[in-house]
Amino acid sequence: YAGTGVPLLVKGESGSGKELVAKAVHDNSPRKRNKFLAVNCSAAPDDLLAIELFGQMKDGTPGVDVSRTGLIEEADGGTLFIEDIADLSLDLQAKLCALLQRSIIRPPGSDSDRIVDVRVIAATTQDLSSAVEKKLFRKDLYEILTNGQIVIPRLRDRGEDILLLAEHFVRKYCREFGKSPMAFTPETARTLMKHSWPGNVTELENAIKRTVALTNSDRIRSEDLILVVDAIEGPHRLLVKSGPGREKSLESRELEFILSSLRENGWNYTRTAKQLGIGRTTLWRKMKKIKEAEVSMADTAG
């Protein structure tokens, strides 16, 4: 698909790495020297999403003082990745169809069309064929997008990819944090392979990011990993060293991870749960359980 230039639909669970796949397609295409831009259809109200995608002309829009170029024009010559396309309104779907069929857009407030050469790669976690039947998704847009499809299996079904991706993320965050290169011990590699990764690639990346940030050795041991551990098989309990002669419980380690993610997301439980690859209710339950464990430990120590 990289060399064809046709619109693509990437399907997979939340966090399965759909944007990574889209970026890989772009990077191996003739458009690779031009921009790769991304937009999430579930992240903004419809009116703001229209401006984000198609831009806005000040002269034709009352109350607007500044014209704005939309992502479609900004990505001219390159690739636009549209996440959660099932959340796109029918009106914006019609405008996207015009782009894909005739390579034209009309920014809000404009009285003329503009020609744009952009490749669209869309992504969804939903069954779009069912949405078409329910008239929630345009049939013509569906047919255009499904001329090329990429289906991404769950990460736990792609065992050979887990270590490759984990090593990629280690290199990425070692560079980002200015740390020396790190490698996994054999035991750590086995732990990574045993985890079921309910949050798919997103969960894996965030686990590696936290682990690299808190590890001060060139070897990442199994006890250094910071995982949301519902899916680790077996009854064993990991213990993490925290200074000479002290041990930190898995609950405390997990609490650090969750609290860090909550702070990063402005204490938004919905976004944090999605980032961690768990349900919002599960996140609340974990917080309650971990806090109770911390209180119990404090009482015991007292």
Short mmCIF file of N, CA, C and O in Angstrom, two decimals, residues 210-257:
data_model
loop_
_atom_site.label_atom_id
_atom_site.label_comp_id
_atom_site.label_asym_id
_atom_site.label_seq_id
_atom_site.Cartn_x
_atom_site.Cartn_y
_atom_site.Cartn_z
N ARG A 210 7.79 4.74 31.42
CA ARG A 210 7.93 4.88 32.87
C ARG A 210 9.14 4.09 33.37
O ARG A 210 9.88 4.56 34.23
N THR A 211 9.32 2.91 32.82
CA THR A 211 10.43 2.07 33.27
C THR A 211 11.77 2.72 32.96
O THR A 211 12.66 2.77 33.82
N VAL A 212 11.95 3.23 31.75
CA VAL A 212 13.20 3.89 31.37
C VAL A 212 13.43 5.11 32.25
O VAL A 212 14.55 5.36 32.72
N ALA A 213 12.37 5.86 32.51
CA ALA A 213 12.51 7.08 33.32
C ALA A 213 13.02 6.78 34.72
O ALA A 213 13.77 7.57 35.30
N LEU A 214 12.63 5.63 35.29
CA LEU A 214 12.95 5.32 36.68
C LEU A 214 14.09 4.32 36.85
O LEU A 214 14.44 3.98 37.97
N THR A 215 14.67 3.87 35.74
CA THR A 215 15.76 2.89 35.82
C THR A 215 17.10 3.58 35.63
O THR A 215 17.28 4.37 34.70
N ASN A 216 18.03 3.28 36.52
CA ASN A 216 19.35 3.91 36.47
C ASN A 216 20.45 2.90 36.18
O ASN A 216 21.56 3.00 36.69
N SER A 217 20.15 1.91 35.37
CA SER A 217 21.11 0.87 35.00
C SER A 217 20.99 0.64 33.50
O SER A 217 20.00 1.02 32.87
N ASP A 218 22.04 0.02 32.93
CA ASP A 218 21.96 -0.30 31.50
C ASP A 218 21.23 -1.61 31.24
O ASP A 218 21.05 -2.02 30.10
N ARG A 219 20.81 -2.28 32.33
CA ARG A 219 20.06 -3.53 32.20
C ARG A 219 18.70 -3.34 32.87
O ARG A 219 18.60 -2.96 34.03
N ILE A 220 17.63 -3.62 32.13
CA ILE A 220 16.28 -3.51 32.68
C ILE A 220 15.87 -4.88 33.19
O ILE A 220 15.69 -5.83 32.42
N ARG A 221 15.78 -5.01 34.51
CA ARG A 221 15.40 -6.27 35.13
C ARG A 221 13.89 -6.40 35.19
O ARG A 221 13.16 -5.42 35.07
N SER A 222 13.43 -7.60 35.43
CA SER A 222 12.00 -7.84 35.50
C SER A 222 11.36 -6.99 36.59
O SER A 222 10.27 -6.45 36.41
N GLU A 223 12.05 -6.83 37.71
CA GLU A 223 11.47 -6.05 38.81
C GLU A 223 11.49 -4.55 38.53
O GLU A 223 10.88 -3.77 39.27
N ASP A 224 12.19 -4.12 37.48
CA ASP A 224 12.18 -2.71 37.10
C ASP A 224 10.94 -2.34 36.30
O ASP A 224 10.60 -1.15 36.19
N LEU A 225 10.29 -3.33 35.70
CA LEU A 225 9.14 -3.05 34.84
C LEU A 225 7.99 -2.47 35.65
O LEU A 225 7.72 -2.91 36.76
N ILE A 226 7.30 -1.50 35.07
CA ILE A 226 6.13 -0.91 35.70
C ILE A 226 4.93 -1.26 34.84
O ILE A 226 4.71 -0.67 33.79
N LEU A 227 4.18 -2.26 35.26
CA LEU A 227 3.04 -2.75 34.49
C LEU A 227 1.76 -2.61 35.28
O LEU A 227 1.77 -2.69 36.50
N VAL A 228 0.65 -2.39 34.58
CA VAL A 228 -0.66 -2.54 35.19
C VAL A 228 -0.95 -4.03 35.14
O VAL A 228 -1.16 -4.60 34.09
N VAL A 229 -0.92 -4.69 36.28
CA VAL A 229 -0.63 -6.11 36.33
C VAL A 229 -1.82 -7.05 36.35
O VAL A 229 -1.69 -8.19 36.74
N ASP A 230 -2.98 -6.61 35.90
CA ASP A 230 -4.11 -7.53 35.83
C ASP A 230 -3.78 -8.76 35.00
O ASP A 230 -4.28 -9.84 35.22
N ALA A 231 -2.91 -8.57 33.99
CA ALA A 231 -2.74 -9.62 33.00
C ALA A 231 -1.47 -10.45 33.17
O ALA A 231 -1.19 -11.31 32.37
N ILE A 232 -0.66 -10.18 34.19
CA ILE A 232 0.52 -11.03 34.38
C ILE A 232 0.08 -12.37 34.93
O ILE A 232 -0.64 -12.45 35.92
N GLU A 233 0.49 -13.44 34.26
CA GLU A 233 0.04 -14.77 34.65
C GLU A 233 0.74 -15.23 35.93
O GLU A 233 1.87 -14.87 36.21
N GLY A 234 0.03 -16.03 36.68
CA GLY A 234 0.64 -16.65 37.84
C GLY A 234 0.43 -15.84 39.11
O GLY A 234 0.09 -14.66 39.07
N PRO A 235 0.65 -16.45 40.27
CA PRO A 235 0.36 -15.79 41.53
C PRO A 235 1.53 -15.01 42.10
O PRO A 235 1.43 -14.47 43.19
N HIS A 236 2.66 -14.94 41.34
CA HIS A 236 3.85 -14.34 41.93
C HIS A 236 3.66 -12.85 42.17
O HIS A 236 2.89 -12.18 41.50
N ARG A 237 4.38 -12.31 43.11
CA ARG A 237 4.33 -10.90 43.47
C ARG A 237 5.72 -10.31 43.27
O ARG A 237 6.68 -10.75 43.86
N LEU A 238 5.81 -9.29 42.41
CA LEU A 238 7.09 -8.66 42.15
C LEU A 238 7.46 -7.74 43.31
O LEU A 238 6.62 -7.03 43.85
N LEU A 239 8.71 -7.71 43.65
CA LEU A 239 9.19 -6.78 44.66
C LEU A 239 10.27 -5.91 44.03
O LEU A 239 11.12 -6.40 43.30
N VAL A 240 10.22 -4.61 44.28
CA VAL A 240 11.14 -3.68 43.66
C VAL A 240 12.01 -3.04 44.72
O VAL A 240 11.50 -2.49 45.70
N LYS A 241 13.31 -3.09 44.53
CA LYS A 241 14.22 -2.48 45.48
C LYS A 241 14.06 -0.96 45.49
O LYS A 241 13.90 -0.34 44.45
N SER A 242 14.08 -0.39 46.67
CA SER A 242 13.97 1.06 46.80
C SER A 242 14.96 1.53 47.86
O SER A 242 14.61 1.83 48.98
N GLY A 243 16.23 1.53 47.48
CA GLY A 243 17.26 1.91 48.44
C GLY A 243 17.79 0.69 49.18
O GLY A 243 17.17 -0.37 49.18
N PRO A 244 18.92 0.81 49.82
CA PRO A 244 19.56 -0.32 50.51
C PRO A 244 18.66 -0.91 51.57
O PRO A 244 18.18 -0.22 52.46
N GLY A 245 18.42 -2.21 51.45
CA GLY A 245 17.71 -2.95 52.48
C GLY A 245 16.22 -2.70 52.51
O GLY A 245 15.55 -3.16 53.41
N ARG A 246 15.68 -1.94 51.54
CA ARG A 246 14.25 -1.65 51.54
C ARG A 246 13.61 -2.25 50.31
O ARG A 246 14.23 -2.40 49.28
N GLU A 247 12.34 -2.58 50.43
CA GLU A 247 11.60 -3.10 49.29
C GLU A 247 10.31 -2.32 49.13
O GLU A 247 9.68 -1.92 50.10
N LYS A 248 9.94 -2.10 47.88
CA LYS A 248 8.69 -1.42 47.58
C LYS A 248 7.73 -2.42 46.98
O LYS A 248 8.10 -3.17 46.08
N SER A 249 6.50 -2.46 47.47
CA SER A 249 5.54 -3.44 46.98
C SER A 249 5.10 -3.11 45.57
O SER A 249 5.25 -1.99 45.08
N LEU A 250 4.56 -4.13 44.90
CA LEU A 250 4.03 -3.93 43.56
C LEU A 250 2.93 -2.89 43.57
O LEU A 250 2.83 -2.06 42.67
N GLU A 251 2.08 -2.89 44.63
CA GLU A 251 1.02 -1.90 44.70
C GLU A 251 1.58 -0.48 44.70
O GLU A 251 1.06 0.41 44.05
N SER A 252 2.69 -0.28 45.46
CA SER A 252 3.29 1.05 45.52
C SER A 252 3.87 1.43 44.16
O SER A 252 3.75 2.57 43.72
N ARG A 253 4.50 0.46 43.50
CA ARG A 253 5.09 0.72 42.19
C ARG A 253 3.98 1.06 41.19
O ARG A 253 4.09 1.99 40.40
N GLU A 254 2.91 0.29 41.25
CA GLU A 254 1.79 0.52 40.35
C GLU A 254 1.14 1.87 40.65
O GLU A 254 0.75 2.61 39.74
N LEU A 255 1.06 2.23 41.94
CA LEU A 255 0.49 3.52 42.32
C LEU A 255 1.31 4.66 41.73
O LEU A 255 0.75 5.64 41.22
N GLU A 256 2.64 4.54 41.78
CA GLU A 256 3.51 5.55 41.18
C GLU A 256 3.17 5.74 39.71
O GLU A 256 3.06 6.86 39.20
N PHE A 257 3.03 4.61 39.02
CA PHE A 257 2.74 4.62 37.58
C PHE A 257 1.40 5.29 37.30
O PHE A 257 1.28 6.17 36.44
#
